[in-house]
Amino acid sequence: MAITGSVTIRSLRLLELFTPASPRLTLSDLSRKSGYPLSTVHRLTRDLIEWGALERDSSGRFTVGLKLWEIASLAPRGTMLRELAMPVMEDLSQITRENVQLGIAEGTEVVFVERIAGQKAVPVQTRVGGRFPLTASGIGLALLAYMPTDVQEQVLAGPIEKFTERTVTDPVVLRRTLAEIRRSEVAISDRQVTMDAVSVAAPIFDRPGSAVAAVSLVVSAEGASLNALAPLVRAAGRTISRALRPRQPT
């Protein structure tokens, strides 16, 4: 791989190599995954450690540093939204005892910015700060339904990842699904991510028709009462929307 981009870009590309599956990487790991020479990786990691973006443990492996979390927590889109949404999410969690999630769109993916784990609730694959395709999760579908048509078509024209036998990958079916979400303000992902979970999501609007985020419940597919859960999630989305709108610049 050719070494391209500024020092800043190359440093950021190194940071992107850390994932939940690979939270600790050696110098050799970083060199192999990035394609950069060991000498380049050594120089970049030294600067990243000095700034606080990376830390090095006793075994010599690198981990993401707390300084990145401190900076990321100041992102205005996530910070204000979380502050306004948390009381509603906590109420929803108390009522249902299920997993409650909050996500925003970033390009053609969902970024999860907050999550409350329900007591004895079904395990979920998402994490705060994690990304997921728009086409499978409840939050992703709720966001995709209100995106501009050209963005929707870009997503539907691209490869649509299949997670289970129930994951919808047919663009025609997905278009009908998005139209129904716009009608009902509720998105349901029924065993599309895992075969043991159903996600019920609702958009959060900063103005009519403009969804800036979505909130969801993730519940066990066995015995899930969607007719009971959908109104709760839709009400949560509308409550957060009302709290959000007065805070927007005029």
Coordinates of N, CA and C in Angstrom, one line a residue:
M1 N 0.8 -1.2 0.0 CA 0.0 0.0 0.0 C 0.9 1.2 0.0
A2 N 0.6 2.2 -0.9 CA 1.3 3.4 -0.9 C 1.0 4.3 0.3
I3 N 2.0 5.0 0.7 CA 1.8 5.9 1.9 C 1.3 7.2 1.3
T4 N 0.0 7.4 1.5 CA -0.7 8.6 1.0 C -1.3 9.4 2.1
G5 N -1.6 10.7 1.8 CA -2.2 11.6 2.8 C -1.2 12.2 3.7
S6 N -1.7 13.2 4.4 CA -0.9 14.0 5.3 C -0.6 13.1 6.6
V7 N 0.2 13.6 7.4 CA 0.6 12.9 8.7 C -0.7 12.7 9.5
T8 N -1.6 13.8 9.5 CA -2.8 13.7 10.3 C -3.7 12.6 9.7
I9 N -3.9 12.5 8.4 CA -4.7 11.5 7.8 C -4.2 10.1 8.1
R10 N -2.9 9.9 8.0 CA -2.2 8.6 8.3 C -2.4 8.3 9.8
S11 N -2.3 9.2 10.7 CA -2.5 8.9 12.1 C -4.0 8.5 12.3
L12 N -4.9 9.2 11.7 CA -6.3 8.8 11.9 C -6.6 7.5 11.3
R13 N -6.0 7.1 10.2 CA -6.2 5.8 9.7 C -5.7 4.7 10.6
L14 N -4.6 5.0 11.3 CA -4.1 4.0 12.3 C -5.2 3.8 13.4
L15 N -5.8 4.9 13.9 CA -6.8 4.9 14.9 C -8.0 4.1 14.5
E16 N -8.3 4.1 13.2 CA -9.5 3.4 12.7 C -9.3 1.9 12.7
L17 N -8.0 1.4 12.9 CA -7.8 0.0 12.9 C -8.2 -0.7 14.2
F18 N -8.4 0.1 15.2 CA -8.9 -0.4 16.5 C -10.4 -0.7 16.4
T19 N -10.8 -1.9 16.8 CA -12.2 -2.2 16.7 C -12.6 -3.0 18.0
P20 N -13.9 -3.2 18.2 CA -14.2 -4.1 19.4 C -13.6 -5.4 19.3
A21 N -13.4 -6.0 18.1 CA -12.8 -7.3 18.0 C -11.2 -7.2 18.2
S22 N -10.7 -6.0 17.9 CA -9.2 -5.9 18.0 C -8.9 -4.6 18.8
P23 N -9.2 -4.6 20.1 CA -9.0 -3.4 20.9 C -7.5 -3.1 21.3
R24 N -6.7 -4.2 21.1 CA -5.2 -4.1 21.4 C -4.4 -4.6 20.2
L25 N -3.5 -3.7 19.8 CA -2.7 -4.0 18.6 C -1.3 -3.8 18.8
T26 N -0.4 -4.6 18.3 CA 1.0 -4.4 18.4 C 1.5 -3.5 17.2
L27 N 2.7 -3.1 17.3 CA 3.3 -2.3 16.2 C 3.2 -3.1 14.9
S28 N 3.5 -4.4 15.0 CA 3.5 -5.2 13.7 C 2.0 -5.3 13.2
D29 N 1.1 -5.4 14.1 CA -0.3 -5.5 13.7 C -0.7 -4.2 12.9
L30 N -0.3 -3.1 13.5 CA -0.7 -1.8 12.9 C 0.0 -1.6 11.5
S31 N 1.2 -2.1 11.4 CA 2.0 -2.0 10.2 C 1.3 -2.9 9.1
R32 N 0.9 -4.1 9.5 CA 0.3 -5.1 8.6 C -1.0 -4.6 8.1
K33 N -1.9 -4.2 9.1 CA -3.2 -3.7 8.7 C -3.3 -2.5 7.9
S34 N -2.3 -1.5 8.2 CA -2.3 -0.3 7.5 C -1.6 -0.3 6.2
G35 N -0.6 -1.2 6.1 CA 0.3 -1.2 4.9 C 1.4 -0.3 5.0
Y36 N 1.5 0.4 6.2 CA 2.6 1.4 6.4 C 3.9 0.6 6.9
P37 N 5.1 1.1 6.5 CA 6.3 0.5 7.1 C 6.4 0.7 8.6
L38 N 7.1 -0.3 9.2 CA 7.2 -0.2 10.7 C 7.8 1.1 11.1
S39 N 8.7 1.7 10.4 CA 9.3 2.9 10.8 C 8.3 4.0 10.8
T40 N 7.4 4.1 9.8 CA 6.3 5.1 9.8 C 5.4 4.9 10.9
V41 N 5.0 3.6 11.2 CA 4.0 3.3 12.3 C 4.6 3.7 13.6
H42 N 5.9 3.4 13.8 CA 6.6 3.8 15.0 C 6.6 5.3 15.3
R43 N 6.8 6.0 14.2 CA 6.8 7.5 14.4 C 5.4 8.0 14.7
L44 N 4.4 7.5 14.0 CA 3.1 8.0 14.2 C 2.5 7.6 15.6
T45 N 2.8 6.4 16.0 CA 2.3 5.9 17.3 C 3.0 6.7 18.4
R46 N 4.3 7.1 18.2 CA 5.0 7.9 19.3 C 4.3 9.2 19.4
D47 N 3.9 9.8 18.3 CA 3.2 11.1 18.4 C 1.8 11.0 19.0
L48 N 1.1 9.9 18.7 CA -0.2 9.7 19.2 C -0.2 9.4 20.7
I49 N 0.8 8.7 21.1 CA 0.9 8.4 22.6 C 1.2 9.8 23.3
E50 N 2.1 10.6 22.7 CA 2.4 11.8 23.4 C 1.2 12.7 23.5
W51 N 0.3 12.7 22.5 CA -0.9 13.5 22.6 C -1.9 12.9 23.5
G52 N -1.9 11.6 23.6 CA -2.9 10.9 24.4 C -4.0 10.1 23.6
A53 N -3.8 10.1 22.3 CA -4.8 9.3 21.5 C -4.6 7.8 21.6
L54 N -3.3 7.4 22.0 CA -3.0 6.0 22.2 C -2.4 5.9 23.5
E55 N -2.5 4.7 24.1 CA -1.8 4.3 25.3 C -1.1 2.9 25.0
R56 N -0.1 2.6 25.7 CA 0.7 1.4 25.6 C 0.7 0.6 26.9
D57 N 0.2 -0.7 26.8 CA 0.2 -1.4 28.1 C 1.5 -2.1 28.3
S58 N 1.6 -2.9 29.4 CA 2.8 -3.5 29.9 C 3.4 -4.5 28.9
S59 N 2.5 -5.1 28.0 CA 2.9 -6.1 27.1 C 3.4 -5.4 25.8
G60 N 3.3 -4.1 25.7 CA 3.7 -3.4 24.5 C 2.6 -3.2 23.5
R61 N 1.4 -3.6 23.7 CA 0.3 -3.4 22.8 C -0.3 -2.0 23.0
F62 N -0.8 -1.5 21.9 CA -1.4 -0.2 21.9 C -2.9 -0.3 22.1
T63 N -3.5 0.6 22.8 CA -4.9 0.8 23.0 C -5.3 2.2 22.8
V64 N -6.6 2.4 22.5 CA -7.1 3.8 22.3 C -7.0 4.6 23.6
G65 N -6.5 5.8 23.6 CA -6.4 6.6 24.8 C -7.6 7.3 25.2
L66 N -7.7 7.7 26.4 CA -8.9 8.4 27.0 C -9.0 9.8 26.4
K67 N -7.9 10.4 25.9 CA -8.0 11.7 25.3 C -9.0 11.8 24.1
L68 N -9.1 10.7 23.4 CA -10.0 10.6 22.3 C -11.4 10.7 22.7
W69 N -11.7 9.9 23.8 CA -13.1 9.9 24.4 C -13.4 11.3 24.9
E70 N -12.5 12.0 25.5 CA -12.8 13.3 26.1 C -13.2 14.3 24.9
I71 N -12.4 14.2 23.8 CA -12.7 15.0 22.7 C -14.0 14.7 22.0
A72 N -14.2 13.4 21.8 CA -15.5 12.9 21.1 C -16.7 13.2 21.9
S73 N -16.6 13.2 23.2 CA -17.8 13.5 24.0 C -18.3 15.0 23.9
L74 N -17.5 15.8 23.3 CA -17.9 17.2 23.0 C -18.6 17.4 21.7
A75 N -18.7 16.4 20.9 CA -19.4 16.5 19.6 C -20.8 17.0 19.8
P76 N -21.2 18.2 19.3 CA -22.5 18.8 19.6 C -23.7 18.0 19.2
R77 N -23.6 17.3 18.0 CA -24.8 16.5 17.6 C -25.1 15.4 18.6
G78 N -24.1 14.7 19.2 CA -24.4 13.7 20.1 C -24.6 14.2 21.5
T79 N -23.9 15.2 21.9 CA -24.0 15.7 23.3 C -25.4 16.3 23.6
M80 N -25.9 17.2 22.8 CA -27.2 17.8 23.1 C -28.3 16.8 23.0
L81 N -28.2 16.0 21.9 CA -29.2 15.0 21.7 C -29.3 14.0 22.9
R82 N -28.2 13.6 23.4 CA -28.2 12.6 24.5 C -28.8 13.3 25.8
E83 N -28.4 14.5 26.0 CA -28.9 15.2 27.2 C -30.4 15.3 27.2
L84 N -31.0 15.6 26.0 CA -32.4 15.7 25.9 C -33.1 14.4 25.9
A85 N -32.5 13.4 25.3 CA -33.1 12.1 25.1 C -33.1 11.2 26.4
M86 N -32.0 11.4 27.2 CA -31.8 10.4 28.3 C -33.0 10.3 29.3
P87 N -33.7 11.4 29.7 CA -34.8 11.2 30.6 C -35.9 10.4 30.0
V88 N -36.1 10.6 28.7 CA -37.2 9.8 28.0 C -36.8 8.4 27.9
M89 N -35.5 8.2 27.5 CA -35.0 6.8 27.4 C -35.0 6.1 28.7
E90 N -34.7 6.8 29.8 CA -34.8 6.1 31.1 C -36.2 5.8 31.5
D91 N -37.2 6.6 31.2 CA -38.6 6.3 31.4 C -39.0 5.1 30.6
L92 N -38.6 5.0 29.3 CA -38.9 3.9 28.5 C -38.3 2.6 29.0
S93 N -37.1 2.7 29.5 CA -36.4 1.6 30.1 C -37.1 1.1 31.4
Q94 N -37.5 2.0 32.2 CA -38.2 1.6 33.4 C -39.5 1.0 33.2
I95 N -40.3 1.5 32.1 CA -41.6 0.9 31.8 C -41.5 -0.5 31.2
T96 N -40.5 -0.7 30.3 CA -40.4 -1.9 29.6 C -39.4 -2.9 30.1
R97 N -38.4 -2.5 30.8 CA -37.2 -3.3 31.3 C -36.5 -3.9 30.1
E98 N -36.6 -3.2 28.9 CA -35.9 -3.7 27.7 C -34.8 -2.8 27.3
N99 N -34.0 -3.2 26.3 CA -32.9 -2.4 25.8 C -33.4 -1.1 25.1
V100 N -32.9 0.0 25.4 CA -33.3 1.3 24.7 C -32.0 1.9 24.1
Q101 N -32.1 2.2 22.8 CA -31.0 2.7 22.1 C -31.3 4.1 21.4
L102 N -30.3 4.9 21.2 CA -30.4 6.1 20.5 C -29.3 6.2 19.4
G103 N -29.7 6.6 18.2 CA -28.7 6.6 17.1 C -28.9 7.7 16.2
I104 N -27.8 8.1 15.5 CA -27.9 9.2 14.4 C -27.3 8.6 13.2
A105 N -27.6 9.2 12.0 CA -27.0 8.8 10.8 C -25.7 9.5 10.5
E106 N -24.8 8.7 10.0 CA -23.5 9.2 9.6 C -23.2 8.6 8.2
G107 N -23.4 9.3 7.2 CA -23.2 8.8 5.8 C -24.3 7.7 5.6
T108 N -23.9 6.5 5.3 CA -24.9 5.4 5.1 C -24.9 4.4 6.2
E109 N -24.6 4.9 7.4 CA -24.5 4.0 8.6 C -25.2 4.7 9.7
V110 N -25.6 3.9 10.7 CA -26.1 4.4 12.0 C -24.9 4.4 13.0
V111 N -24.8 5.5 13.7 CA -23.8 5.6 14.9 C -24.7 5.6 16.1
F112 N -24.4 4.7 17.0 CA -25.2 4.6 18.3 C -24.5 5.5 19.3
V113 N -25.3 6.5 19.8 CA -24.7 7.5 20.7 C -25.1 7.2 22.2
E114 N -26.1 6.4 22.4 CA -26.4 6.1 23.8 C -27.2 4.7 23.8
R115 N -27.1 4.0 24.9 CA -27.8 2.8 25.1 C -28.0 2.5 26.6
I116 N -29.2 2.0 26.9 CA -29.5 1.6 28.3 C -29.8 0.1 28.2
A117 N -29.1 -0.7 28.9 CA -29.3 -2.1 28.9 C -30.5 -2.5 29.8
G118 N -31.4 -3.2 29.2 CA -32.6 -3.7 30.0 C -32.2 -4.8 31.0
Q119 N -32.9 -4.9 32.1 CA -32.7 -6.0 33.0 C -33.1 -7.3 32.4
K120 N -32.2 -8.3 32.3 CA -32.5 -9.6 31.7 C -33.0 -9.5 30.3
A121 N -32.6 -8.4 29.6 CA -33.1 -8.2 28.2 C -32.2 -9.0 27.3
V122 N -32.7 -9.2 26.0 CA -32.0 -9.9 25.0 C -30.7 -9.2 24.7
P123 N -29.6 -10.0 24.5 CA -28.3 -9.3 24.2 C -28.4 -8.6 22.8
V124 N -27.6 -7.5 22.7 CA -27.6 -6.8 21.5 C -26.2 -6.7 20.9
Q125 N -26.1 -6.5 19.6 CA -24.8 -6.5 19.0 C -24.2 -5.1 18.9
T126 N -25.0 -4.1 19.3 CA -24.5 -2.7 19.1 C -23.8 -2.2 20.4
R127 N -23.0 -1.1 20.3 CA -22.4 -0.5 21.4 C -22.4 1.0 21.2
V128 N -22.2 1.8 22.2 CA -22.1 3.2 22.1 C -20.9 3.5 21.3
G129 N -21.0 4.3 20.2 CA -19.9 4.6 19.3 C -19.8 3.7 18.2
G130 N -20.6 2.6 18.2 CA -20.5 1.6 17.1 C -21.3 2.0 15.9
R131 N -21.0 1.4 14.8 CA -21.7 1.7 13.5 C -22.5 0.4 13.1
F132 N -23.5 0.7 12.3 CA -24.3 -0.4 11.7 C -25.0 0.0 10.4
P133 N -25.2 -0.9 9.5 CA -25.8 -0.5 8.2 C -27.3 0.1 8.5
L134 N -27.7 1.0 7.7 CA -29.0 1.6 7.8 C -30.1 0.6 7.5
T135 N -29.9 -0.4 6.7 CA -30.9 -1.2 6.1 C -31.5 -2.4 7.0
A136 N -30.8 -2.7 8.2 CA -31.3 -3.8 8.9 C -31.9 -3.5 10.3
S137 N -31.3 -2.6 11.0 CA -31.8 -2.3 12.4 C -33.0 -1.4 12.3
G138 N -33.8 -1.4 13.4 CA -34.9 -0.5 13.5 C -34.5 0.9 13.4
I139 N -33.5 1.3 14.1 CA -33.0 2.7 14.1 C -32.6 3.1 12.7
G140 N -31.8 2.2 12.1 CA -31.4 2.5 10.7 C -32.5 2.7 9.7
L141 N -33.5 1.9 9.8 CA -34.7 2.0 8.9 C -35.5 3.3 9.2
A142 N -35.6 3.6 10.5 CA -36.3 4.8 10.8 C -35.6 6.1 10.3
L143 N -34.3 6.1 10.3 CA -33.5 7.2 9.8 C -33.5 7.2 8.2
L144 N -33.4 6.0 7.6 CA -33.3 5.9 6.2 C -34.7 6.4 5.5
A145 N -35.8 6.2 6.2 CA -37.1 6.5 5.7 C -37.2 8.0 5.5
Y146 N -36.5 8.8 6.2 CA -36.6 10.3 6.1 C -35.4 10.9 5.4
M147 N -34.5 10.1 4.9 CA -33.4 10.7 4.2 C -33.8 11.2 2.8
P148 N -33.0 12.1 2.2 CA -33.3 12.5 0.8 C -33.4 11.3 -0.1
T149 N -34.2 11.4 -1.2 CA -34.4 10.3 -2.1 C -33.1 9.8 -2.7
D150 N -32.2 10.8 -3.1 CA -30.9 10.3 -3.7 C -30.1 9.5 -2.7
V151 N -30.1 9.8 -1.4 CA -29.4 9.0 -0.5 C -30.0 7.6 -0.3
Q152 N -31.3 7.6 -0.3 CA -32.0 6.3 -0.2 C -31.6 5.4 -1.4
E153 N -31.7 6.0 -2.6 CA -31.4 5.2 -3.7 C -29.9 4.7 -3.7
Q154 N -29.0 5.6 -3.2 CA -27.6 5.2 -3.1 C -27.5 3.9 -2.2
V155 N -28.2 4.0 -1.1 CA -28.1 2.9 -0.1 C -28.8 1.6 -0.7
L156 N -29.9 1.8 -1.4 CA -30.6 0.6 -1.9 C -29.9 0.0 -3.1
A157 N -29.1 0.8 -3.8 CA -28.4 0.4 -5.0 C -27.1 -0.4 -4.6
G158 N -26.6 -0.1 -3.4 CA -25.4 -0.7 -3.0 C -25.6 -2.1 -2.5
P159 N -24.5 -2.8 -2.1 CA -24.6 -4.1 -1.5 C -25.4 -3.9 -0.2
I160 N -26.4 -4.8 0.0 CA -27.2 -4.8 1.3 C -26.8 -6.0 2.1
E161 N -26.2 -5.8 3.2 CA -25.7 -6.9 4.0 C -26.8 -7.7 4.6
K162 N -26.7 -9.0 4.5 CA -27.6 -10.0 5.0 C -27.1 -10.6 6.3
F163 N -27.8 -10.4 7.4 CA -27.4 -10.9 8.7 C -28.1 -12.2 9.1
T164 N -29.3 -12.3 8.8 CA -30.1 -13.5 9.1 C -30.9 -13.9 7.9
E165 N -31.6 -15.0 7.9 CA -32.5 -15.4 6.8 C -33.7 -14.5 6.7
R166 N -33.9 -13.6 7.6 CA -35.1 -12.7 7.6 C -34.6 -11.3 7.2
T167 N -33.4 -11.0 7.0 CA -32.9 -9.7 6.6 C -33.5 -9.4 5.2
V168 N -34.1 -8.2 5.1 CA -34.7 -7.8 3.8 C -33.6 -7.2 3.0
T169 N -33.3 -7.7 1.8 CA -32.3 -7.2 0.9 C -32.9 -6.7 -0.4
D170 N -34.2 -7.0 -0.7 CA -34.8 -6.6 -1.9 C -35.1 -5.1 -1.9
P171 N -34.6 -4.3 -2.8 CA -34.8 -2.9 -2.8 C -36.3 -2.5 -3.0
V172 N -37.0 -3.3 -3.7 CA -38.5 -3.0 -3.9 C -39.2 -3.2 -2.6
V173 N -38.9 -4.2 -1.8 CA -39.5 -4.4 -0.5 C -39.1 -3.4 0.5
L174 N -37.8 -3.0 0.4 CA -37.3 -1.9 1.3 C -38.0 -0.6 1.0
R175 N -38.2 -0.3 -0.2 CA -38.9 1.0 -0.6 C -40.3 1.0 0.0
R176 N -41.0 -0.1 -0.1 CA -42.4 -0.2 0.5 C -42.3 -0.1 2.0
T177 N -41.3 -0.7 2.6 CA -41.1 -0.6 4.1 C -40.8 0.9 4.5
L178 N -40.0 1.6 3.8 CA -39.7 3.0 4.1 C -41.0 3.9 4.0
A179 N -41.8 3.6 3.0 CA -43.0 4.3 2.8 C -44.0 4.1 4.0
E180 N -44.0 2.8 4.5 CA -44.9 2.5 5.6 C -44.3 3.2 6.9
I181 N -43.0 3.3 7.0 CA -42.4 3.9 8.2 C -42.8 5.4 8.2
R182 N -42.8 6.1 7.0 CA -43.1 7.5 6.9 C -44.6 7.7 7.3
R183 N -45.4 6.7 7.0 CA -46.9 6.8 7.3 C -47.1 6.6 8.8
S184 N -46.4 5.6 9.4 CA -46.7 5.3 10.8 C -45.8 5.9 11.8
E185 N -44.6 6.4 11.4 CA -43.6 6.9 12.3 C -43.0 5.8 13.2
V186 N -43.1 4.6 12.8 CA -42.5 3.4 13.5 C -41.8 2.5 12.5
A187 N -40.6 2.1 12.9 CA -39.9 1.1 12.1 C -39.7 -0.2 12.9
I188 N -40.0 -1.3 12.3 CA -39.8 -2.6 12.9 C -38.8 -3.5 12.2
S189 N -37.8 -3.9 12.9 CA -36.9 -4.9 12.3 C -37.1 -6.2 13.0
D190 N -37.7 -7.1 12.4 CA -38.1 -8.4 13.0 C -37.1 -9.5 12.7
R191 N -36.2 -9.7 13.6 CA -35.2 -10.8 13.5 C -34.3 -10.6 12.2
Q192 N -34.1 -9.3 11.9 CA -33.3 -9.0 10.7 C -31.8 -8.9 11.1
V193 N -31.5 -8.7 12.3 CA -30.1 -8.6 12.8 C -29.6 -9.9 13.5
T194 N -30.5 -10.4 14.4 CA -30.3 -11.7 15.0 C -31.6 -12.3 15.1
M195 N -31.6 -13.6 15.1 CA -32.9 -14.4 15.1 C -33.6 -14.4 16.5
D196 N -33.0 -13.8 17.5 CA -33.7 -13.8 18.8 C -34.2 -12.4 19.2
A197 N -34.1 -11.4 18.3 CA -34.4 -10.0 18.7 C -35.2 -9.3 17.7
V198 N -36.1 -8.4 18.2 CA -36.9 -7.5 17.4 C -36.6 -6.1 17.8
S199 N -36.4 -5.2 16.9 CA -36.2 -3.8 17.2 C -37.4 -3.0 16.7
V200 N -37.9 -2.1 17.6 CA -39.0 -1.2 17.3 C -38.5 0.2 17.5
A201 N -38.5 1.0 16.4 CA -37.8 2.3 16.5 C -38.8 3.4 16.0
A202 N -38.4 4.7 16.4 CA -39.2 5.8 15.9 C -38.2 7.0 15.7
P203 N -38.5 7.8 14.6 CA -37.7 8.9 14.3 C -37.8 10.0 15.3
I204 N -36.7 10.8 15.4 CA -36.7 12.0 16.2 C -36.5 13.2 15.2
F205 N -37.4 14.2 15.2 CA -37.4 15.2 14.2 C -36.9 16.5 14.9
D206 N -36.1 17.3 14.1 CA -35.7 18.6 14.5 C -36.7 19.6 13.8
R207 N -37.4 19.2 12.8 CA -38.4 19.9 12.1 C -39.3 18.9 11.4
P208 N -40.5 19.3 11.0 CA -41.3 18.3 10.3 C -40.7 17.6 9.1
G209 N -40.7 16.3 9.1 CA -40.1 15.5 8.0 C -38.6 15.4 8.0
S210 N -37.9 16.0 9.0 CA -36.5 15.9 9.0 C -36.0 15.2 10.3
A211 N -35.6 13.9 10.1 CA -35.3 13.0 11.2 C -33.8 13.2 11.4
V212 N -33.4 13.6 12.6 CA -32.0 13.8 13.0 C -31.4 12.6 13.8
A213 N -32.4 11.8 14.3 CA -32.0 10.7 15.1 C -33.2 9.7 15.2
A214 N -33.0 8.6 15.9 CA -34.0 7.7 16.2 C -33.8 7.0 17.5
V215 N -34.9 6.6 18.1 CA -34.8 5.9 19.4 C -35.5 4.5 19.2
S216 N -35.0 3.5 19.9 CA -35.5 2.2 19.7 C -35.6 1.3 21.0
L217 N -36.4 0.3 20.9 CA -36.4 -0.7 21.9 C -36.0 -2.0 21.2
V218 N -35.1 -2.8 21.8 CA -34.7 -4.1 21.3 C -35.2 -5.1 22.3
V219 N -36.1 -6.0 21.8 CA -36.7 -7.0 22.7 C -36.6 -8.4 22.2
S220 N -36.8 -9.3 23.0 CA -36.8 -10.7 22.6 C -37.9 -11.0 21.6
A221 N -37.5 -11.7 20.5 CA -38.5 -12.0 19.5 C -39.6 -12.9 20.0
E222 N -39.3 -13.7 21.0 CA -40.3 -14.6 21.5 C -41.2 -13.9 22.4
G223 N -42.5 -13.8 22.0 CA -43.5 -13.2 22.8 C -43.5 -11.7 22.7
A224 N -42.8 -11.1 21.8 CA -42.8 -9.6 21.6 C -44.2 -9.1 21.2
S225 N -44.7 -8.1 22.0 CA -46.0 -7.5 21.6 C -45.8 -6.2 20.9
L226 N -45.7 -6.3 19.6 CA -45.3 -5.1 18.8 C -46.5 -4.1 18.9
N227 N -47.7 -4.5 19.0 CA -48.8 -3.6 19.0 C -48.8 -2.7 20.3
A228 N -48.2 -3.3 21.4 CA -48.1 -2.6 22.6 C -46.8 -1.7 22.6
L229 N -45.7 -2.2 22.0 CA -44.5 -1.5 22.1 C -44.4 -0.3 21.1
A230 N -45.0 -0.4 19.9 CA -45.0 0.6 18.9 C -45.4 2.0 19.4
P231 N -46.6 2.1 20.1 CA -47.1 3.4 20.6 C -46.1 4.0 21.6
L232 N -45.5 3.1 22.4 CA -44.6 3.6 23.4 C -43.3 4.3 22.8
V233 N -42.8 3.6 21.8 CA -41.6 4.1 21.1 C -41.9 5.3 20.3
R234 N -43.0 5.3 19.6 CA -43.4 6.5 18.9 C -43.6 7.7 19.8
A235 N -44.2 7.5 20.9 CA -44.4 8.6 21.9 C -43.1 9.1 22.4
A236 N -42.1 8.2 22.6 CA -40.8 8.6 23.1 C -40.1 9.5 22.0
G237 N -40.2 9.1 20.7 CA -39.6 9.8 19.7 C -40.2 11.2 19.6
R238 N -41.5 11.3 19.7 CA -42.2 12.6 19.6 C -41.9 13.5 20.8
T239 N -41.7 12.9 22.0 CA -41.3 13.7 23.2 C -39.9 14.3 23.0
I240 N -39.0 13.5 22.6 CA -37.6 14.0 22.3 C -37.6 15.0 21.2
S241 N -38.5 14.8 20.2 CA -38.5 15.8 19.1 C -39.0 17.2 19.7
R242 N -40.0 17.2 20.5 CA -40.5 18.4 21.1 C -39.4 19.1 21.9
A243 N -38.7 18.3 22.7 CA -37.6 18.9 23.5 C -36.5 19.5 22.6
L244 N -36.3 18.8 21.5 CA -35.1 19.2 20.6 C -35.4 20.5 19.8
R245 N -36.6 20.7 19.4 CA -36.9 21.8 18.4 C -36.7 23.2 19.0
P246 N -37.0 23.4 20.3 CA -36.8 24.8 20.8 C -35.3 25.1 20.9
R247 N -34.4 24.1 20.9 CA -33.0 24.3 21.1 C -32.3 24.6 19.7
Q248 N -33.0 24.5 18.6 CA -32.4 24.7 17.3 C -32.2 26.2 17.0
P249 N -31.2 26.6 16.3 CA -31.0 28.0 16.0 C -32.1 28.5 15.1
T250 N -32.5 29.7 15.2 CA -33.6 30.3 14.4 C -33.0 31.0 13.2

